[in-house]
Amino acid sequence: MTPLRRGATTTAGPSVVRVQPNPAPTAMVWVQPGQNHECIAVPTVALAPGDALIAIELATICGSDVHTTQGHRSTPTPLVLGHEQVGHVVAIGDGAVTSTGQLLEVGERVVWSLTVGCDTCDTCVRGLPQKCETVRKYGHERLEAGWELSGGFASHTHVRRGTAIVPVSRSLPAAVLAPVSCGTATAVAALDAASAITPLDGTVVIVFGAGLIGLTACALAADRGARVIVVDPARHRRTLAMRFGAAATADPTLERDVPGSLAAALDEAGTRPLVAVEASGSVLAVASAIESLGTGGVAVLVGSVSPSAAVPLDPESIVRRLITLRGVHNYAPRHLEDAARFVETRHTEYPFDLLVGVTVALGDLDDGIEAAAGAGAVRIGVAPDLEPVKPCGAAREGQSHSG
């Protein structure tokens, strides 16, 4: 039987490890806009072969979590939100492994992928497990009996087989590692898509949006020898972009002849960008990303993850300039691995720790989401051990939360 941290017990059944940590794991359940999260306790966790139970050290609030709670995204409810986090393995099911196939060990500090794939369907076999035909996503699934700990806004997450689990450094600040499993890995996937079309070294790269994905894409591209222009309407985000390797920034709200405008930044670059990464989701930014490219360039669209107005497109211009359009949504395990290694090796060069502002207790999650909805920090942290969690009602075995 797998050893656990102090205060936990297990019982084993056929191919299942039943874990009963003490105290019981807790999770924050979201039901509908305008209603505060409800806290539940999960006394028993049944780990199937390949599963793991991970105690969360720190989670961060993604923009998609904010949009969900505001009612801007269609989501099955009730559910446990959150999909950016770092934690320690406290229990494992039989045969649980890391993303590289090594046996997972209790006590390892890890991050894990947003998605759970089957590894056998046509899409998984093609190397796109994030689009598995039966994909499930942490922080996106309706609460169900047996998988109540399905999101990051909890004391523990029940990580299922088919999830890429990546061991990470024990010495790095949690604020550097928690966002890796969403924005950081997605930025790696975006640059991977771009570099398949054109080399980054010596290339002008333009990034629209200085959020987590945009800033990380900036650092990645600069690290590979690109000259990066970051476009964002917020002055403090443009200032931050300079610390993430941007050679220049631009304010898209300025008229083209004004210093600091997008047109001025492109003129100063001396050559047209061959890579554009659109990480804001703005329709105008998508159009600008495509329009800004030089001959043979590639536009990687990352931010358009919600319904929006149509983007004007000049097909003749696309054809004559030999433009490539690529969409990136989530990432494959190799991107998560590369993201973890990048922040581990380059966190002293780029201030990833500054991306997480105030950290709230798990019981104060609603205050954290309100803060995340503002225009301040790129991410807000959520720490289960920051202070005692508000009293929770127990989730009875065999029943899911009623909502």
Short mmCIF file of C-alpha atoms in Angstrom, two decimals:
data_model
loop_
_atom_site.label_atom_id
_atom_site.label_comp_id
_atom_site.label_asym_id
_atom_site.label_seq_id
_atom_site.Cartn_x
_atom_site.Cartn_y
_atom_site.Cartn_z
CA MET A 1 0.00 0.00 0.00
CA THR A 2 1.26 3.46 -0.87
CA PRO A 3 2.53 5.50 2.10
CA LEU A 4 0.76 8.80 2.79
CA ARG A 5 1.58 11.95 4.62
CA ARG A 6 0.91 11.93 8.34
CA GLY A 7 -2.73 11.89 9.37
CA ALA A 8 -4.05 9.97 6.36
CA THR A 9 -5.19 6.39 6.01
CA THR A 10 -6.01 4.14 3.09
CA THR A 11 -7.95 0.99 2.43
CA ALA A 12 -7.42 -1.06 -0.70
CA GLY A 13 -10.01 -2.79 -2.83
CA PRO A 14 -9.64 -4.55 -6.17
CA SER A 15 -7.41 -2.19 -8.16
CA VAL A 16 -8.66 0.80 -6.12
CA VAL A 17 -6.96 2.67 -3.29
CA ARG A 18 -9.41 4.40 -0.96
CA VAL A 19 -7.78 7.36 0.74
CA GLN A 20 -9.09 9.08 3.87
CA PRO A 21 -6.85 12.07 4.65
CA ASN A 22 -7.14 13.72 8.05
CA PRO A 23 -8.38 16.41 7.91
CA ALA A 24 -10.68 15.67 5.01
CA PRO A 25 -10.00 17.43 1.70
CA THR A 26 -12.19 20.43 0.95
CA ALA A 27 -13.34 22.04 -2.29
CA MET A 28 -15.08 25.27 -3.25
CA VAL A 29 -18.15 24.65 -5.40
CA TRP A 30 -19.52 27.25 -7.79
CA VAL A 31 -23.21 27.13 -8.70
CA GLN A 32 -24.25 30.27 -10.55
CA PRO A 33 -23.38 33.95 -11.15
CA GLY A 34 -24.08 36.18 -8.19
CA GLN A 35 -23.86 33.35 -5.68
CA ASN A 36 -20.87 32.75 -3.44
CA HIS A 37 -18.94 29.51 -3.62
CA GLU A 38 -20.00 26.74 -1.27
CA CYS A 39 -17.39 24.72 0.63
CA ILE A 40 -17.70 20.94 0.81
CA ALA A 41 -15.62 18.25 2.47
CA VAL A 42 -14.71 14.99 0.74
CA PRO A 43 -13.86 12.41 3.43
CA THR A 44 -12.90 9.58 1.06
CA VAL A 45 -11.11 9.59 -2.29
CA ALA A 46 -11.06 6.40 -4.39
CA LEU A 47 -7.96 6.26 -6.58
CA ALA A 48 -8.24 4.03 -9.62
CA PRO A 49 -5.08 2.66 -11.27
CA GLY A 50 -3.00 5.55 -12.61
CA ASP A 51 -4.73 8.17 -10.42
CA ALA A 52 -3.07 10.41 -7.84
CA LEU A 53 -4.19 12.61 -4.95
CA ILE A 54 -2.28 15.88 -4.82
CA ALA A 55 -2.33 18.40 -1.97
CA ILE A 56 -2.44 21.88 -3.48
CA GLU A 57 0.20 24.34 -2.35
CA LEU A 58 -1.00 27.28 -4.43
CA ALA A 59 -3.59 27.80 -7.16
CA THR A 60 -4.02 30.88 -9.35
CA ILE A 61 -7.17 32.39 -10.80
CA CYS A 62 -7.28 32.31 -14.61
CA GLY A 63 -9.28 34.80 -16.63
CA SER A 64 -11.56 31.97 -17.74
CA ASP A 65 -12.49 31.35 -14.07
CA VAL A 66 -13.50 34.99 -13.77
CA HIS A 67 -15.50 34.90 -17.00
CA THR A 68 -17.31 31.76 -15.84
CA THR A 69 -18.36 33.27 -12.52
CA GLN A 70 -19.54 36.39 -14.34
CA GLY A 71 -21.77 34.28 -16.58
CA HIS A 72 -19.82 34.96 -19.78
CA ARG A 73 -18.95 31.31 -20.39
CA SER A 74 -21.34 28.37 -20.62
CA THR A 75 -20.31 25.83 -17.98
CA PRO A 76 -22.05 22.79 -16.47
CA THR A 77 -22.84 23.37 -12.81
CA PRO A 78 -22.21 22.83 -9.98
CA LEU A 79 -18.45 22.52 -10.42
CA VAL A 80 -15.09 23.12 -8.79
CA LEU A 81 -13.26 25.76 -10.81
CA GLY A 82 -9.49 26.23 -11.04
CA HIS A 83 -6.91 24.62 -13.33
CA GLU A 84 -3.63 26.39 -12.51
CA GLN A 85 -1.87 24.99 -9.49
CA VAL A 86 1.20 23.33 -7.99
CA GLY A 87 1.16 20.72 -5.26
CA HIS A 88 2.65 17.63 -3.64
CA VAL A 89 1.64 14.02 -4.28
CA VAL A 90 0.12 12.50 -1.12
CA ALA A 91 -1.28 9.23 -2.50
CA ILE A 92 -1.15 7.25 -5.72
CA GLY A 93 -3.15 4.55 -7.44
CA ASP A 94 -1.43 1.51 -8.88
CA GLY A 95 0.89 2.35 -11.77
CA ALA A 96 0.60 6.15 -11.60
CA VAL A 97 3.31 7.73 -13.77
CA THR A 98 4.75 11.08 -14.76
CA SER A 99 4.40 12.54 -18.25
CA THR A 100 7.64 10.80 -19.26
CA GLY A 101 6.51 7.39 -18.01
CA GLN A 102 8.48 7.33 -14.75
CA LEU A 103 6.71 5.94 -11.70
CA LEU A 104 5.16 8.75 -9.69
CA GLU A 105 6.32 8.99 -6.08
CA VAL A 106 4.59 10.24 -2.96
CA GLY A 107 6.12 13.55 -1.88
CA GLU A 108 6.99 14.79 -5.37
CA ARG A 109 6.16 18.40 -6.15
CA VAL A 110 4.26 18.49 -9.42
CA VAL A 111 2.18 20.43 -11.90
CA TRP A 112 -0.34 18.68 -14.16
CA SER A 113 -2.11 19.24 -17.44
CA LEU A 114 -5.44 20.96 -17.85
CA THR A 115 -6.84 18.00 -19.78
CA VAL A 116 -7.32 14.28 -19.31
CA GLY A 117 -6.88 12.20 -22.47
CA CYS A 118 -7.51 8.55 -23.27
CA ASP A 119 -4.23 7.98 -25.21
CA THR A 120 -6.01 5.64 -27.64
CA CYS A 121 -8.48 7.63 -29.78
CA ASP A 122 -7.51 8.94 -33.21
CA THR A 123 -6.96 12.47 -31.91
CA CYS A 124 -4.70 11.35 -29.06
CA VAL A 125 -2.72 9.11 -31.40
CA ARG A 126 -2.21 12.11 -33.72
CA GLY A 127 -0.49 13.93 -30.85
CA LEU A 128 -3.43 16.14 -29.87
CA PRO A 129 -4.50 14.71 -26.48
CA GLN A 130 -5.88 18.12 -25.48
CA LYS A 131 -8.60 17.42 -28.06
CA CYS A 132 -9.20 13.80 -27.03
CA GLU A 133 -12.57 12.48 -28.20
CA THR A 134 -13.49 11.87 -24.54
CA VAL A 135 -11.49 14.78 -23.07
CA ARG A 136 -12.17 15.95 -19.54
CA LYS A 137 -10.80 19.19 -18.12
CA TYR A 138 -9.89 20.16 -14.59
CA GLY A 139 -11.98 23.05 -13.36
CA HIS A 140 -14.52 22.62 -16.17
CA GLU A 141 -16.53 19.49 -15.29
CA ARG A 142 -19.83 19.20 -13.47
CA LEU A 143 -19.37 17.90 -9.94
CA GLU A 144 -19.90 14.16 -9.75
CA ALA A 145 -19.70 11.44 -7.14
CA GLY A 146 -16.25 9.90 -7.12
CA TRP A 147 -14.56 12.96 -8.66
CA GLU A 148 -15.56 15.80 -6.40
CA LEU A 149 -11.95 17.08 -6.26
CA SER A 150 -11.89 17.89 -9.96
CA GLY A 151 -10.61 21.47 -9.85
CA GLY A 152 -7.82 23.57 -8.41
CA PHE A 153 -9.89 25.62 -5.96
CA ALA A 154 -9.63 22.95 -3.32
CA SER A 155 -7.20 21.64 -0.75
CA HIS A 156 -6.54 18.60 -2.96
CA THR A 157 -7.07 17.57 -6.56
CA HIS A 158 -7.91 14.02 -7.65
CA VAL A 159 -5.71 13.70 -10.75
CA ARG A 160 -6.94 11.07 -13.17
CA ARG A 161 -5.05 8.64 -15.33
CA GLY A 162 -4.41 10.22 -18.73
CA THR A 163 -3.21 13.48 -17.18
CA ALA A 164 0.32 14.67 -17.88
CA ILE A 165 1.99 15.01 -14.47
CA VAL A 166 5.32 16.86 -14.46
CA PRO A 167 7.66 16.89 -11.41
CA VAL A 168 9.05 20.36 -10.69
CA SER A 169 11.73 21.96 -8.56
CA ARG A 170 11.19 22.01 -4.81
CA SER A 171 13.04 25.31 -4.46
CA LEU A 172 11.10 27.57 -6.82
CA PRO A 173 8.42 29.90 -5.41
CA ALA A 174 4.92 28.47 -5.82
CA ALA A 175 3.89 31.69 -7.57
CA VAL A 176 6.31 30.89 -10.40
CA LEU A 177 5.01 27.34 -10.84
CA ALA A 178 1.23 27.55 -10.29
CA PRO A 179 0.36 29.21 -13.65
CA VAL A 180 2.52 26.78 -15.65
CA SER A 181 -0.34 24.35 -16.28
CA CYS A 182 -2.40 26.92 -18.18
CA GLY A 183 -1.00 30.14 -19.61
CA THR A 184 2.68 29.21 -19.53
CA ALA A 185 2.22 25.88 -21.32
CA THR A 186 -0.19 27.47 -23.81
CA ALA A 187 2.42 30.10 -24.64
CA VAL A 188 4.94 27.33 -25.28
CA ALA A 189 2.43 25.67 -27.62
CA ALA A 190 1.89 28.97 -29.45
CA LEU A 191 5.61 29.50 -30.07
CA ASP A 192 5.94 25.85 -31.08
CA ALA A 193 3.25 26.41 -33.71
CA ALA A 194 4.98 29.54 -34.96
CA SER A 195 8.47 28.04 -35.12
CA ALA A 196 7.14 25.18 -37.25
CA ILE A 197 6.59 27.83 -39.96
CA THR A 198 9.53 30.16 -39.49
CA PRO A 199 12.63 30.29 -37.23
CA LEU A 200 12.36 32.71 -34.31
CA ASP A 201 16.02 33.69 -34.12
CA GLY A 202 16.46 37.11 -35.71
CA THR A 203 12.74 37.42 -36.49
CA VAL A 204 10.44 40.25 -35.46
CA VAL A 205 7.63 38.81 -33.35
CA ILE A 206 4.58 40.85 -32.39
CA VAL A 207 2.47 39.82 -29.40
CA PHE A 208 -1.03 41.19 -28.86
CA GLY A 209 -2.07 41.14 -25.20
CA ALA A 210 0.24 41.35 -22.19
CA GLY A 211 -1.53 38.88 -19.96
CA LEU A 212 0.05 35.66 -18.74
CA ILE A 213 0.14 34.03 -22.18
CA GLY A 214 1.37 37.15 -23.96
CA LEU A 215 4.09 37.96 -21.45
CA THR A 216 5.31 34.37 -21.41
CA ALA A 217 5.29 34.24 -25.22
CA CYS A 218 7.33 37.44 -25.18
CA ALA A 219 9.93 35.89 -22.87
CA LEU A 220 10.06 32.66 -24.86
CA ALA A 221 10.52 34.46 -28.17
CA ALA A 222 13.11 36.88 -26.81
CA ASP A 223 14.98 33.96 -25.29
CA ARG A 224 15.19 32.41 -28.76
CA GLY A 225 16.68 35.51 -30.33
CA ALA A 226 13.57 37.28 -31.60
CA ARG A 227 12.93 41.03 -31.46
CA VAL A 228 9.55 41.25 -29.72
CA ILE A 229 6.94 44.01 -29.91
CA VAL A 230 4.15 43.75 -27.32
CA VAL A 231 0.83 45.50 -27.93
CA ASP A 232 -1.49 46.27 -25.00
CA PRO A 233 -3.66 49.25 -24.08
CA ALA A 234 -2.64 49.17 -20.39
CA ARG A 235 0.50 51.15 -19.59
CA HIS A 236 1.49 49.01 -16.59
CA ARG A 237 1.23 45.86 -18.73
CA ARG A 238 3.44 47.43 -21.40
CA THR A 239 5.96 48.35 -18.72
CA LEU A 240 5.89 44.79 -17.42
CA ALA A 241 6.42 43.48 -20.95
CA MET A 242 9.79 45.24 -21.11
CA ARG A 243 10.90 43.12 -18.14
CA PHE A 244 9.83 40.01 -20.06
CA GLY A 245 12.14 40.74 -22.95
CA ALA A 246 10.14 43.08 -25.17
CA ALA A 247 12.29 45.27 -27.39
CA ALA A 248 9.36 47.68 -27.87
CA THR A 249 5.73 48.11 -26.89
CA ALA A 250 2.73 49.78 -28.51
CA ASP A 251 -0.60 51.19 -27.42
CA PRO A 252 -3.27 50.06 -29.92
CA THR A 253 -5.58 52.93 -28.98
CA LEU A 254 -3.22 55.60 -30.35
CA GLU A 255 -3.51 57.07 -33.84
CA ARG A 256 -0.98 55.65 -36.30
CA ASP A 257 1.19 58.79 -36.52
CA VAL A 258 1.56 59.16 -32.74
CA PRO A 259 4.76 57.93 -31.05
CA GLY A 260 4.01 54.72 -29.15
CA SER A 261 1.35 53.61 -31.61
CA LEU A 262 1.34 50.21 -33.30
CA ALA A 263 2.21 51.78 -36.67
CA ALA A 264 5.14 53.65 -35.12
CA ALA A 265 6.46 50.48 -33.48
CA LEU A 266 6.28 48.58 -36.76
CA ASP A 267 8.07 51.39 -38.58
CA GLU A 268 10.81 51.45 -35.95
CA ALA A 269 11.31 47.68 -36.28
CA GLY A 270 12.54 48.25 -39.83
CA THR A 271 10.99 45.02 -41.12
CA ARG A 272 7.58 43.41 -40.96
CA PRO A 273 6.97 40.74 -38.31
CA LEU A 274 7.02 37.14 -39.47
CA VAL A 275 5.26 35.93 -36.31
CA ALA A 276 2.17 37.38 -34.64
CA VAL A 277 0.79 35.86 -31.43
CA GLU A 278 -2.74 37.06 -30.63
CA ALA A 279 -3.37 36.42 -26.94
CA SER A 280 -6.07 38.96 -26.09
CA GLY A 281 -9.14 37.61 -27.89
CA SER A 282 -9.95 41.07 -29.27
CA VAL A 283 -11.45 41.00 -32.77
CA LEU A 284 -9.50 44.15 -33.64
CA ALA A 285 -6.29 42.56 -32.36
CA VAL A 286 -6.88 39.44 -34.47
CA ALA A 287 -7.30 41.60 -37.56
CA SER A 288 -4.19 43.63 -36.67
CA ALA A 289 -2.17 40.47 -36.09
CA ILE A 290 -2.94 39.20 -39.58
CA GLU A 291 -2.51 42.59 -41.22
CA SER A 292 0.87 43.28 -39.57
CA LEU A 293 2.62 40.21 -41.00
CA GLY A 294 5.23 40.27 -43.72
CA THR A 295 5.51 37.78 -46.57
CA GLY A 296 5.55 34.18 -45.38
CA GLY A 297 4.47 35.14 -41.87
CA VAL A 298 2.35 33.16 -39.42
CA ALA A 299 -0.42 34.40 -37.13
CA VAL A 300 -1.01 32.18 -34.09
CA LEU A 301 -4.43 32.80 -32.56
CA VAL A 302 -4.61 31.89 -28.87
CA GLY A 303 -6.94 34.34 -27.16
CA SER A 304 -10.15 33.73 -29.10
CA VAL A 305 -11.71 31.16 -26.76
CA SER A 306 -15.17 32.74 -26.46
CA PRO A 307 -17.77 33.61 -29.09
CA SER A 308 -17.08 36.95 -30.76
CA ALA A 309 -17.90 39.00 -33.83
CA ALA A 310 -16.49 37.87 -37.16
CA VAL A 311 -13.05 39.12 -38.13
CA PRO A 312 -12.74 40.94 -41.48
CA LEU A 313 -10.48 38.91 -43.77
CA ASP A 314 -8.95 39.81 -47.11
CA PRO A 315 -8.32 36.40 -48.73
CA GLU A 316 -6.33 37.91 -51.61
CA SER A 317 -3.91 39.48 -49.15
CA ILE A 318 -3.56 36.16 -47.30
CA VAL A 319 -2.79 34.35 -50.54
CA ARG A 320 -0.38 36.90 -52.02
CA ARG A 321 1.57 37.30 -48.75
CA LEU A 322 1.70 33.50 -48.21
CA ILE A 323 0.26 33.94 -44.74
CA THR A 324 -0.33 30.98 -42.40
CA LEU A 325 -3.09 31.08 -39.78
CA ARG A 326 -2.78 28.67 -36.86
CA GLY A 327 -5.10 28.16 -33.93
CA VAL A 328 -3.75 26.99 -30.56
CA HIS A 329 -6.05 25.82 -27.79
CA ASN A 330 -4.48 24.29 -24.67
CA TYR A 331 -1.40 22.16 -25.26
CA ALA A 332 0.18 18.70 -25.44
CA PRO A 333 2.22 17.10 -22.61
CA ARG A 334 5.52 18.11 -24.22
CA HIS A 335 4.50 21.75 -23.98
CA LEU A 336 3.81 21.42 -20.25
CA GLU A 337 7.20 19.76 -19.76
CA ASP A 338 8.94 22.53 -21.72
CA ALA A 339 7.03 25.20 -19.79
CA ALA A 340 8.11 23.78 -16.45
CA ARG A 341 11.74 23.56 -17.54
CA PHE A 342 11.65 27.11 -18.94
CA VAL A 343 10.48 28.76 -15.73
CA GLU A 344 12.89 26.62 -13.71
CA THR A 345 15.90 27.70 -15.76
CA ARG A 346 14.90 31.27 -16.65
CA HIS A 347 12.95 32.57 -13.64
CA THR A 348 15.88 34.77 -12.62
CA GLU A 349 15.92 36.40 -16.07
CA TYR A 350 12.17 37.03 -16.31
CA PRO A 351 10.13 37.99 -13.18
CA PHE A 352 7.44 35.30 -13.30
CA ASP A 353 6.88 35.74 -9.57
CA LEU A 354 5.57 39.27 -10.21
CA LEU A 355 2.66 37.88 -12.22
CA VAL A 356 0.88 36.74 -9.05
CA GLY A 357 -0.36 39.56 -6.86
CA VAL A 358 -2.24 39.15 -3.62
CA THR A 359 -2.90 35.61 -2.36
CA VAL A 360 -6.16 34.81 -0.59
CA ALA A 361 -7.22 31.86 1.53
CA LEU A 362 -9.31 29.13 -0.08
CA GLY A 363 -12.28 30.20 2.04
CA ASP A 364 -11.96 33.72 0.65
CA LEU A 365 -12.05 32.56 -2.98
CA ASP A 366 -14.88 34.93 -3.92
CA ASP A 367 -12.81 37.90 -2.74
CA GLY A 368 -9.94 36.59 -4.85
CA ILE A 369 -12.11 36.31 -7.95
CA GLU A 370 -13.35 39.85 -7.43
CA ALA A 371 -9.75 41.03 -7.25
CA ALA A 372 -8.86 39.03 -10.36
CA ALA A 373 -11.67 40.76 -12.26
CA GLY A 374 -9.92 44.10 -11.74
CA ALA A 375 -7.16 45.51 -13.89
CA GLY A 376 -4.36 44.90 -11.41
CA ALA A 377 -2.23 41.77 -11.10
CA VAL A 378 -2.00 39.27 -13.95
CA ARG A 379 -2.97 36.50 -11.50
CA ILE A 380 -4.40 36.25 -7.98
CA GLY A 381 -3.24 33.38 -5.79
CA VAL A 382 -5.37 30.99 -3.70
CA ALA A 383 -3.64 29.13 -0.86
CA PRO A 384 -5.47 26.35 1.02
CA ASP A 385 -3.14 26.63 4.03
CA LEU A 386 -3.10 30.42 4.30
CA GLU A 387 -5.69 30.37 7.07
CA PRO A 388 -8.38 27.98 8.34
CA VAL A 389 -10.99 27.24 5.69
CA LYS A 390 -14.56 28.21 6.48
CA PRO A 391 -16.66 25.30 7.77
CA CYS A 392 -17.64 22.82 5.06
CA GLY A 393 -20.50 20.41 4.67
CA ALA A 394 -19.47 16.82 3.97
CA ALA A 395 -20.13 15.34 0.54
CA ARG A 396 -21.83 12.02 1.23
CA GLU A 397 -20.32 9.02 -0.46
CA GLY A 398 -22.24 8.02 -3.55
CA GLN A 399 -23.79 11.46 -4.01
CA SER A 400 -22.66 14.53 -5.84
CA HIS A 401 -23.37 18.09 -4.74
CA SER A 402 -26.95 18.96 -5.51
CA GLY A 403 -26.36 22.58 -6.54
#
